[in-house]
JSON list of C-alpha atoms in Angstrom, two decimals:
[
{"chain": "A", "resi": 1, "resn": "UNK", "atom": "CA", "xyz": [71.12, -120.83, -55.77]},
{"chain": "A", "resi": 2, "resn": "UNK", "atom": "CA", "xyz": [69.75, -123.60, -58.21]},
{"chain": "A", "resi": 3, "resn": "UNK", "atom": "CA", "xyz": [66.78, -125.45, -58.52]},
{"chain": "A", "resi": 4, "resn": "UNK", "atom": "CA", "xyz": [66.16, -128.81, -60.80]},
{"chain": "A", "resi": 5, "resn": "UNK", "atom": "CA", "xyz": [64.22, -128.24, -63.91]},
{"chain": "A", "resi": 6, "resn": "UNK", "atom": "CA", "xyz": [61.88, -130.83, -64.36]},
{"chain": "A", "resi": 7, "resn": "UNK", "atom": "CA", "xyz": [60.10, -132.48, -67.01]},
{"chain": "A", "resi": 8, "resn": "UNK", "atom": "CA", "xyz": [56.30, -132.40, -66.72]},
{"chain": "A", "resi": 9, "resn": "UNK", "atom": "CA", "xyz": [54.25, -135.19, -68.19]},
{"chain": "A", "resi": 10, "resn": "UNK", "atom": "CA", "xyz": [52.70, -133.68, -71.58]},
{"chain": "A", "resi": 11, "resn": "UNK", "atom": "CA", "xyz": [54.95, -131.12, -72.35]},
{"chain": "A", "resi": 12, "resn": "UNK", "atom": "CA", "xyz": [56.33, -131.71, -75.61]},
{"chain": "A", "resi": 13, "resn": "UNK", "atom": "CA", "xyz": [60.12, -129.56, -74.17]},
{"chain": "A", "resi": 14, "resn": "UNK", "atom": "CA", "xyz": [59.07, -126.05, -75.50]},
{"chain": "A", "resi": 15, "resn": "UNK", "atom": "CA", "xyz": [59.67, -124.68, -72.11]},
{"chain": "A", "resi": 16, "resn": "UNK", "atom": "CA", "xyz": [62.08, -124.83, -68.98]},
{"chain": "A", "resi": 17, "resn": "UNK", "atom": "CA", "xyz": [60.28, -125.71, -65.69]},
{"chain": "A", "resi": 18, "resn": "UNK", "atom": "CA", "xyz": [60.66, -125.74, -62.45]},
{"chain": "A", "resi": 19, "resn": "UNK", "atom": "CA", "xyz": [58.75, -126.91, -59.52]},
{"chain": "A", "resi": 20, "resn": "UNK", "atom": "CA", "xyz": [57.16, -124.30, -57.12]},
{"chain": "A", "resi": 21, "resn": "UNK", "atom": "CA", "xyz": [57.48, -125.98, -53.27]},
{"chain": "A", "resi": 22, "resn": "UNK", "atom": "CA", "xyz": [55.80, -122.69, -51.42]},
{"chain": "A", "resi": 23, "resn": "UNK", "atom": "CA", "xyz": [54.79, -118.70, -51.94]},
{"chain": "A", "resi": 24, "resn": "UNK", "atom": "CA", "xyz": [55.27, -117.04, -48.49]},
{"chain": "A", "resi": 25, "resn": "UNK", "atom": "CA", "xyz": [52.93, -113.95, -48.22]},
{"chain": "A", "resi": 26, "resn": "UNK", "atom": "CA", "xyz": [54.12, -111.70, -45.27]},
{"chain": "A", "resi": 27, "resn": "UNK", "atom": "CA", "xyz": [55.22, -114.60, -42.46]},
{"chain": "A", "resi": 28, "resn": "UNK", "atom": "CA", "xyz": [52.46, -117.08, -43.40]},
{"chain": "A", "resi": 29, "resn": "UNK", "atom": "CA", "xyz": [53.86, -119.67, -45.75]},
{"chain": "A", "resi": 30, "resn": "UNK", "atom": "CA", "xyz": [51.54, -121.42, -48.23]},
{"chain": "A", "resi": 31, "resn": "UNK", "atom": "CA", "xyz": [52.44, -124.62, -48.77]},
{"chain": "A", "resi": 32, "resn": "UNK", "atom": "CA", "xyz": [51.89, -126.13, -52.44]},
{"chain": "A", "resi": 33, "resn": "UNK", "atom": "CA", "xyz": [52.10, -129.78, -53.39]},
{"chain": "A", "resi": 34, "resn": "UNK", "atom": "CA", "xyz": [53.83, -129.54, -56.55]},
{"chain": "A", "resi": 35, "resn": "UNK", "atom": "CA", "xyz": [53.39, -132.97, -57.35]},
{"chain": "A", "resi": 36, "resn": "UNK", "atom": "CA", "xyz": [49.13, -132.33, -57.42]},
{"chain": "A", "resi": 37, "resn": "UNK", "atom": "CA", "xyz": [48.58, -128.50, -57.27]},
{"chain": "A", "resi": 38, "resn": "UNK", "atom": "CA", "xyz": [50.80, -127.53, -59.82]},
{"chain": "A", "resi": 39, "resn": "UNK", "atom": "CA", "xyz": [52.31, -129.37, -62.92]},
{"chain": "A", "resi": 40, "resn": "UNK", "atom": "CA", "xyz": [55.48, -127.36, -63.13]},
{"chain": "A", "resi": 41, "resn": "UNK", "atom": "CA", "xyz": [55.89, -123.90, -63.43]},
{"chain": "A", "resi": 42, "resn": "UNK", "atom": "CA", "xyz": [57.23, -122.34, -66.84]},
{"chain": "A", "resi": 43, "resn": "UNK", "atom": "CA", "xyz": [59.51, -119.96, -66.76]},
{"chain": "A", "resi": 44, "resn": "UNK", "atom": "CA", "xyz": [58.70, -117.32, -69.01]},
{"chain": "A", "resi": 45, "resn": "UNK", "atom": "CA", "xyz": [59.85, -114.03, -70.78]},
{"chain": "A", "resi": 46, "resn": "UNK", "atom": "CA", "xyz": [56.84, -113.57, -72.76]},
{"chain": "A", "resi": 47, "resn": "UNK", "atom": "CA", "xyz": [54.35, -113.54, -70.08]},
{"chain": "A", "resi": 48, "resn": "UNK", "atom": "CA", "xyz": [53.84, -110.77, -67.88]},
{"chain": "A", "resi": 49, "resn": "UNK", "atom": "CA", "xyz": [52.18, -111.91, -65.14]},
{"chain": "A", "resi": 50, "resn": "UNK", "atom": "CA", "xyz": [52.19, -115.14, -63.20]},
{"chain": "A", "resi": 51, "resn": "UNK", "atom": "CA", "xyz": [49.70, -117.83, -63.65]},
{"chain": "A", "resi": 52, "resn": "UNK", "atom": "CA", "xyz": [48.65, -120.68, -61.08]},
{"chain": "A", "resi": 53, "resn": "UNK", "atom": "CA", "xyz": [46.29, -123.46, -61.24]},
{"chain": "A", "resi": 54, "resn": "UNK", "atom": "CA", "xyz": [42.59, -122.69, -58.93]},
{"chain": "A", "resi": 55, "resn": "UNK", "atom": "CA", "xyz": [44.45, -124.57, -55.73]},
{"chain": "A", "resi": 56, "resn": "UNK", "atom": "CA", "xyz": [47.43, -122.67, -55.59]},
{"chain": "A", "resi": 57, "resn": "UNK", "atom": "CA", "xyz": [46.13, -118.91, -56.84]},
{"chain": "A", "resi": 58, "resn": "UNK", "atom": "CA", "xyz": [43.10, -119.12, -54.50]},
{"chain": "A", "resi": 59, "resn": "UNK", "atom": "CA", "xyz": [45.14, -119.92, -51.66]},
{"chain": "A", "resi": 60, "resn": "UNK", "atom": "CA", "xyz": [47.86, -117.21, -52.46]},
{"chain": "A", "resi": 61, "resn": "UNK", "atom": "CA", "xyz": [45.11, -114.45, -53.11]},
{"chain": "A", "resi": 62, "resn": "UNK", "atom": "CA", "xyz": [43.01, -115.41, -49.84]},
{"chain": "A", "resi": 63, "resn": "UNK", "atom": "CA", "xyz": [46.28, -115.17, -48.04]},
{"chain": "A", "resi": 64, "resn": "UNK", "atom": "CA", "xyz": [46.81, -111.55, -49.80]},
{"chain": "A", "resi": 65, "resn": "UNK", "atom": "CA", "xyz": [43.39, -110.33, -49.39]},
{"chain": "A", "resi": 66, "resn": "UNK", "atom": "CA", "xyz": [43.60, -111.59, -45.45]},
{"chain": "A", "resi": 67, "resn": "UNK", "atom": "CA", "xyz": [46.87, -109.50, -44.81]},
{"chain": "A", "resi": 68, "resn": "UNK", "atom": "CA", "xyz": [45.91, -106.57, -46.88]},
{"chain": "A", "resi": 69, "resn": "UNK", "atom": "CA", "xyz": [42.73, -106.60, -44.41]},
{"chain": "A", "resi": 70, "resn": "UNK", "atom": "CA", "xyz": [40.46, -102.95, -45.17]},
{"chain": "A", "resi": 71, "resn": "UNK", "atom": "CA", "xyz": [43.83, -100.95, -45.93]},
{"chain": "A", "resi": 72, "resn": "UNK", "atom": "CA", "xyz": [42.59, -100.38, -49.09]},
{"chain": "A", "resi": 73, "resn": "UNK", "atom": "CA", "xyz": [38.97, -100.44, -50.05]},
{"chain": "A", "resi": 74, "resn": "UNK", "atom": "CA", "xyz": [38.06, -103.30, -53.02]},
{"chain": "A", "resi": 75, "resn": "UNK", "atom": "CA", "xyz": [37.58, -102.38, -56.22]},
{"chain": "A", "resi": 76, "resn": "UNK", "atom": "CA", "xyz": [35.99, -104.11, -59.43]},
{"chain": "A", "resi": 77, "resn": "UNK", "atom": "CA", "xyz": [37.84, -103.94, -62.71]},
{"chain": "A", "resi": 78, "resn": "UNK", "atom": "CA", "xyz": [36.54, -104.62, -66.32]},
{"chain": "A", "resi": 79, "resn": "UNK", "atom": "CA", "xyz": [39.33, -103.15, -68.44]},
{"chain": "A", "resi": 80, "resn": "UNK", "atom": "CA", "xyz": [41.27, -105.55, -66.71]},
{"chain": "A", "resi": 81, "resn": "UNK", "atom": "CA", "xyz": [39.60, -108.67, -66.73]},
{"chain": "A", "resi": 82, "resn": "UNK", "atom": "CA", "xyz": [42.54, -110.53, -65.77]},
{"chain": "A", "resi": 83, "resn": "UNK", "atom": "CA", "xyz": [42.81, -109.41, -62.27]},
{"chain": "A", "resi": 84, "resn": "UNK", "atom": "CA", "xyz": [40.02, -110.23, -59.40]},
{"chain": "A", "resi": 85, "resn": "UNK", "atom": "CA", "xyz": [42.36, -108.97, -56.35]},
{"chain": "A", "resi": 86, "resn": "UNK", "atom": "CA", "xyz": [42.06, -105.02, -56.78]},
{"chain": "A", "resi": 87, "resn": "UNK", "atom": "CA", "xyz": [42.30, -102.17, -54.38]},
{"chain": "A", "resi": 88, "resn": "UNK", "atom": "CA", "xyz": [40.90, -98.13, -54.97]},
{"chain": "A", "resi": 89, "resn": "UNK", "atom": "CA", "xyz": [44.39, -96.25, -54.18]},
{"chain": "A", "resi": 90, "resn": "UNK", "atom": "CA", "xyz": [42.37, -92.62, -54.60]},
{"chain": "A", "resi": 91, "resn": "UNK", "atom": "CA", "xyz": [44.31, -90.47, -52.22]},
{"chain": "A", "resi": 92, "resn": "UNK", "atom": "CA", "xyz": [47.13, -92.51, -51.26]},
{"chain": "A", "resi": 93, "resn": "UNK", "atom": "CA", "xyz": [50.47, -91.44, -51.78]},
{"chain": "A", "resi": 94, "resn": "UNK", "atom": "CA", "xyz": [51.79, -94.71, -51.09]},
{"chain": "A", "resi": 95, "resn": "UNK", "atom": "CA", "xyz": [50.48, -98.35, -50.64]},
{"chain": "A", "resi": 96, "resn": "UNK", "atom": "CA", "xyz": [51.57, -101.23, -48.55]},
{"chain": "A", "resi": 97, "resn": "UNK", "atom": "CA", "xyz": [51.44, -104.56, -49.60]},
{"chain": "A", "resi": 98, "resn": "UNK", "atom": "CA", "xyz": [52.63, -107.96, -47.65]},
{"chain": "A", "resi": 99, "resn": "UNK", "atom": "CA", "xyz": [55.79, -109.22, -48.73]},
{"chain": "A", "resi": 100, "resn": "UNK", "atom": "CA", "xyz": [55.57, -112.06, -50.89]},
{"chain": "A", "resi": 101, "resn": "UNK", "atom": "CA", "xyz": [58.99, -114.69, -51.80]},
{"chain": "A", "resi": 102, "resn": "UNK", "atom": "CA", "xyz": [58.71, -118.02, -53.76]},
{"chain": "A", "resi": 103, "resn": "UNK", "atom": "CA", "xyz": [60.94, -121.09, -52.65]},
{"chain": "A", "resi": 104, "resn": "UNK", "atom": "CA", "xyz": [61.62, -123.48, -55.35]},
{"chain": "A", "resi": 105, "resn": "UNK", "atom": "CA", "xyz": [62.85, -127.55, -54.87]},
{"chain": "A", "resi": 106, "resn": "UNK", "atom": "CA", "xyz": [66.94, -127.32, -53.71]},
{"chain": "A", "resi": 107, "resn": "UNK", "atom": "CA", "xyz": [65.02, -124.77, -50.96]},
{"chain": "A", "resi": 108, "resn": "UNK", "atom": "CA", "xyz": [65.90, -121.90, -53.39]},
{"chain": "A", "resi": 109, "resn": "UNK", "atom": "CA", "xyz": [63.64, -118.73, -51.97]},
{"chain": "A", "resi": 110, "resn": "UNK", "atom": "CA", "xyz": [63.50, -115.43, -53.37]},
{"chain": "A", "resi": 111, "resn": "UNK", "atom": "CA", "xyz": [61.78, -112.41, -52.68]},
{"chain": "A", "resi": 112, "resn": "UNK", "atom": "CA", "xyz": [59.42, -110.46, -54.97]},
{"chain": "A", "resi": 113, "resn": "UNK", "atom": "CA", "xyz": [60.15, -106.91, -55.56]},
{"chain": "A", "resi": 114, "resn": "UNK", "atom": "CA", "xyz": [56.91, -104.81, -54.72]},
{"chain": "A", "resi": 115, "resn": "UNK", "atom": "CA", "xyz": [56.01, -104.21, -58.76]},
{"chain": "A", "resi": 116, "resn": "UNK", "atom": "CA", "xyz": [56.05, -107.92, -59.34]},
{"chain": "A", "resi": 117, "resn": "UNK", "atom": "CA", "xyz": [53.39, -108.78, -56.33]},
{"chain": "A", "resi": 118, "resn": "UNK", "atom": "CA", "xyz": [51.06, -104.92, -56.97]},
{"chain": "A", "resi": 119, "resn": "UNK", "atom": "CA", "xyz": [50.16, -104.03, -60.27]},
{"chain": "A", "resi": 120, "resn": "UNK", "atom": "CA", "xyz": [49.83, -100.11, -60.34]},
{"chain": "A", "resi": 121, "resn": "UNK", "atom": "CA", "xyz": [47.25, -99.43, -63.05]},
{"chain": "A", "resi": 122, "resn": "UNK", "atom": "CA", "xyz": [47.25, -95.75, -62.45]},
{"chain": "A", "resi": 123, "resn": "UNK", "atom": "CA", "xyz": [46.48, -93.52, -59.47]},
{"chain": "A", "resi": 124, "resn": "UNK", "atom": "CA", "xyz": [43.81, -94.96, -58.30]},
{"chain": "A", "resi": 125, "resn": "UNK", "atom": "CA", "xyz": [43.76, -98.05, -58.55]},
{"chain": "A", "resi": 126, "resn": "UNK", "atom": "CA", "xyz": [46.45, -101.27, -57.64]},
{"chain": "A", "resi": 127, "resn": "UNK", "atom": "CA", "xyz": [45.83, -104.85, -58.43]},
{"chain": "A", "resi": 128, "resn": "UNK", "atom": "CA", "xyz": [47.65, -108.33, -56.75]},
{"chain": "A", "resi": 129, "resn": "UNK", "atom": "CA", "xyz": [49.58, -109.04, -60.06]},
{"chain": "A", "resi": 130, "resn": "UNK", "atom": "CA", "xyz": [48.91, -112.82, -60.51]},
{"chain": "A", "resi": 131, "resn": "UNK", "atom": "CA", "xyz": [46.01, -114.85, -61.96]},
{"chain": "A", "resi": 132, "resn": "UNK", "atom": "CA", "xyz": [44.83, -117.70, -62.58]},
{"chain": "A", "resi": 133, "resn": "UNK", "atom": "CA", "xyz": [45.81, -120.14, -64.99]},
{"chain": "A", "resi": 134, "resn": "UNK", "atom": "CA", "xyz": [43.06, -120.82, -67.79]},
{"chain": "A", "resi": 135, "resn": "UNK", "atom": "CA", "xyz": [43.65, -124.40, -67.39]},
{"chain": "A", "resi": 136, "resn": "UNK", "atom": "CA", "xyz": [42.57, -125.42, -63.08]},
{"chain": "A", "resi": 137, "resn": "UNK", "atom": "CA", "xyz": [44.79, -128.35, -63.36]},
{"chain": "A", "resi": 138, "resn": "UNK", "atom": "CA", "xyz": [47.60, -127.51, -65.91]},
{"chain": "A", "resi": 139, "resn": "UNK", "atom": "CA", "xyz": [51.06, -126.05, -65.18]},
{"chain": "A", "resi": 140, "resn": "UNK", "atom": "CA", "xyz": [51.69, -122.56, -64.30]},
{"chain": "A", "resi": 141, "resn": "UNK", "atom": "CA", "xyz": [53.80, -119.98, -65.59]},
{"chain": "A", "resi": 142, "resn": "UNK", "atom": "CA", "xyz": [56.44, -117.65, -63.88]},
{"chain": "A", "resi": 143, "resn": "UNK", "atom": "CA", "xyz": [56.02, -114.61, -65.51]},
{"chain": "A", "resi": 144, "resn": "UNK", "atom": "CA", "xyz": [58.20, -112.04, -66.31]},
{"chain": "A", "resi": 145, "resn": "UNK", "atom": "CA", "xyz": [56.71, -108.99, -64.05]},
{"chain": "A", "resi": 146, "resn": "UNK", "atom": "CA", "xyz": [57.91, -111.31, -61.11]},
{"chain": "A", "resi": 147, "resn": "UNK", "atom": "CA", "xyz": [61.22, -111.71, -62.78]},
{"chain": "A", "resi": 148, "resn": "UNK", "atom": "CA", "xyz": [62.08, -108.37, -61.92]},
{"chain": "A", "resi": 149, "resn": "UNK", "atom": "CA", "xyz": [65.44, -107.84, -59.86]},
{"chain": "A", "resi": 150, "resn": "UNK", "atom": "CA", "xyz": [66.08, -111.18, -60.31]},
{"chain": "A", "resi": 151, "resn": "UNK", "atom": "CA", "xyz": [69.15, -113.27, -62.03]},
{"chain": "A", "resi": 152, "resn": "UNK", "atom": "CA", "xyz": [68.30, -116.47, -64.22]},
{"chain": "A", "resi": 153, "resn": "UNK", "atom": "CA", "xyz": [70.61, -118.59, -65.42]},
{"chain": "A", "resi": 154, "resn": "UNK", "atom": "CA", "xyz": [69.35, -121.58, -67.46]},
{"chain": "A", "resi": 155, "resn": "UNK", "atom": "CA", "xyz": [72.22, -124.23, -66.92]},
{"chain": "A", "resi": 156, "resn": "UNK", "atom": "CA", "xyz": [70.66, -126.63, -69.76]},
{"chain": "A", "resi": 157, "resn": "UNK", "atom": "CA", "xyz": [73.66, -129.11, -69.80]},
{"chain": "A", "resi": 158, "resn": "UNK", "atom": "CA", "xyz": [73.30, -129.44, -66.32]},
{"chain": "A", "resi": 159, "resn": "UNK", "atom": "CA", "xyz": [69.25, -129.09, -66.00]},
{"chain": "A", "resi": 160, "resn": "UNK", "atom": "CA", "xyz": [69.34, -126.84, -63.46]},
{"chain": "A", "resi": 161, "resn": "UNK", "atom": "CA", "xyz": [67.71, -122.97, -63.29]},
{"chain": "A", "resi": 162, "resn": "UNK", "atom": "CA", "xyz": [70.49, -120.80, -60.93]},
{"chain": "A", "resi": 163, "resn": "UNK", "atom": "CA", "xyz": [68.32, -117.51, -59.58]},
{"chain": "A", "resi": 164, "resn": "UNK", "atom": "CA", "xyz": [70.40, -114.66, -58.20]},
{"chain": "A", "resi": 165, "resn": "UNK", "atom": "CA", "xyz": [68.82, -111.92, -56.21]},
{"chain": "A", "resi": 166, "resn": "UNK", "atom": "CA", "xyz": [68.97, -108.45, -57.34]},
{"chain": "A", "resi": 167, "resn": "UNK", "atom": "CA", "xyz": [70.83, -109.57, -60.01]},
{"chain": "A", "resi": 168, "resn": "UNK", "atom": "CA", "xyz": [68.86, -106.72, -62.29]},
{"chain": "A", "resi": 169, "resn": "UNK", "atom": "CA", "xyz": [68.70, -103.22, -61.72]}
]
């Protein structure tokens, strides 16, 4: 599976992006205009989690919070400032979280392995691992945490990103 990497306007070509069509969240799929929402989406080794612009993270974590329902009970984090979606996991042996895949222009889709869409900060407590973007109407990054399980192959000659599932253990 490939998808196109694009060229947003006012990046100087320090990155590979791609564009980010959708993020399905159990069976509800949010849609994203890609061409307003989001100004490409870098792909990235050196960030850990992903970032998205106000429009598309609000509308990824309502959907989250709305399927995760009162499962979990909410909890407030300081150490980790970077995360508003958290749940208290005292007591629970296991947790369930909604699916979550990302389809990509060329209708590439892939799913997320649980660690890339719960962060486990210990015991107690589990957080939605994305955030948002410091910049509401900049480009987003795909960060590396959501990487996991998953093949990329930057084609440069060709300008295309080819993403194999469970391509890494």
């Amino acid at each position: 599976m490939s998808t196109p990497f694009v060229n947003p306007s006012g990046q100087d070509g320090s990155f590979y992006f791609i564009d980010i069509v959708a993020i399905t969240v159990g069976k509800t799929r949010v849609e994203i205009d890609y061409k307003s929402d989001i100004r490409g989406t870098a792909i990235s080794t050196w960030a850990h989690i992903t970032r998205l612009p106000l429009v598309t993270y609000t509308k990824l974590r309502d959907e989250f919070k709305l399927q995760m329902g009162t499962n979990y009970p909410a909890a407030a984090v300081k150490e980790f400032s970077i995360f508003d979606t958290c749940y208290d996991t005292t007591d629970q042996s296991s947790i369930t979280a909604p699916s979550m895949s990302f389809t990509f222009r060329n209708k590439v889709t892939v799913d997320l392995h649980v660690s890339g869409i719960l962060y486990v900060v210990n015991s107690t407590l589990s957080c939605l691992a994305f955030a948002q973007t410091s910049n509401p109407g900049g480009f987003a990054i795909f960060g590396s945490r959501q990487q996991r399980t998953l093949e990329m192959v930057f084609d440069v000659d060709n300008g295309m990103l080819g993403i194999g599932q469970h391509g890494c253990a």
